[in-house]
Amino acid sequence: LFGLPLVHINIGRRNHWARGIIAIGNISTGFVALGGITAGLLSLGAVSFGLLLALGAVSLGAVSIGGVALGLLAWGGIALGWLAVGGVACGVYAAGGIVAASRVAVGGTVSAPLAIGLVVDGAKTILVPLEGLSDQALAEAHAAITEACTNAPFFVTRLLKFFIWAEMH
């Protein structure tokens, strides 16, 4: 297909490059790429570049999951993206341990125009005490997220509200 083999496996001691629709190798490129350094539509590797999905220690893709994740939707130890979730997260909307966002941040130590967490900095802040939010404070936090995310897809508000709920339990 397109002059490429359907499956190409090229693994060895040195840098073996696999190129195919499904590519498995030390270095691999294909629609589905698996290996050490990978690039493809769907990519899984130590260093991973995926047009749609990238999974790896270091990953870059539209949806990126990994130790260091960069993408439109990023989830990882260090996450940078439009929607970022991780230990250290930075994005337009972000959730995690140490978080900076340009719109809404939810987590431990957070900084954003709407900041909800244990340590907060922003134009509007909701401090979450260690014992959790009261029902009234939780409703206020949910309303603030809904207001701040008016143009965001529905899953963004649900994810951020889930993180507030998770902090309470």
CSV table of C-alpha atoms in Angstrom, one decimal, residues 104 114 124 141-151 157 161:
chain,number,residue,atom,x,y,z
A,104,VAL,CA,-8.7,27.2,34.5
A,114,LEU,CA,-9.8,30.6,37.8
A,124,LYS,CA,-10.8,34.1,41.0
A,141,ALA,CA,-16.6,25.5,42.2
A,142,HIS,CA,-18.7,23.6,39.6
A,143,ALA,CA,-20.5,26.8,38.6
A,144,ALA,CA,-17.3,28.7,38.3
A,145,ILE,CA,-15.8,26.0,36.0
A,146,THR,CA,-19.0,25.9,33.9
A,147,GLU,CA,-18.8,29.7,33.5
A,148,ALA,CA,-15.1,29.8,32.7
A,149,CYS,CA,-15.4,27.0,30.1
A,150,THR,CA,-18.3,28.3,28.1
A,151,ASN,CA,-16.4,27.8,24.7
A,157,THR,CA,-15.7,20.8,32.2
A,161,LYS,CA,-15.0,18.8,37.9
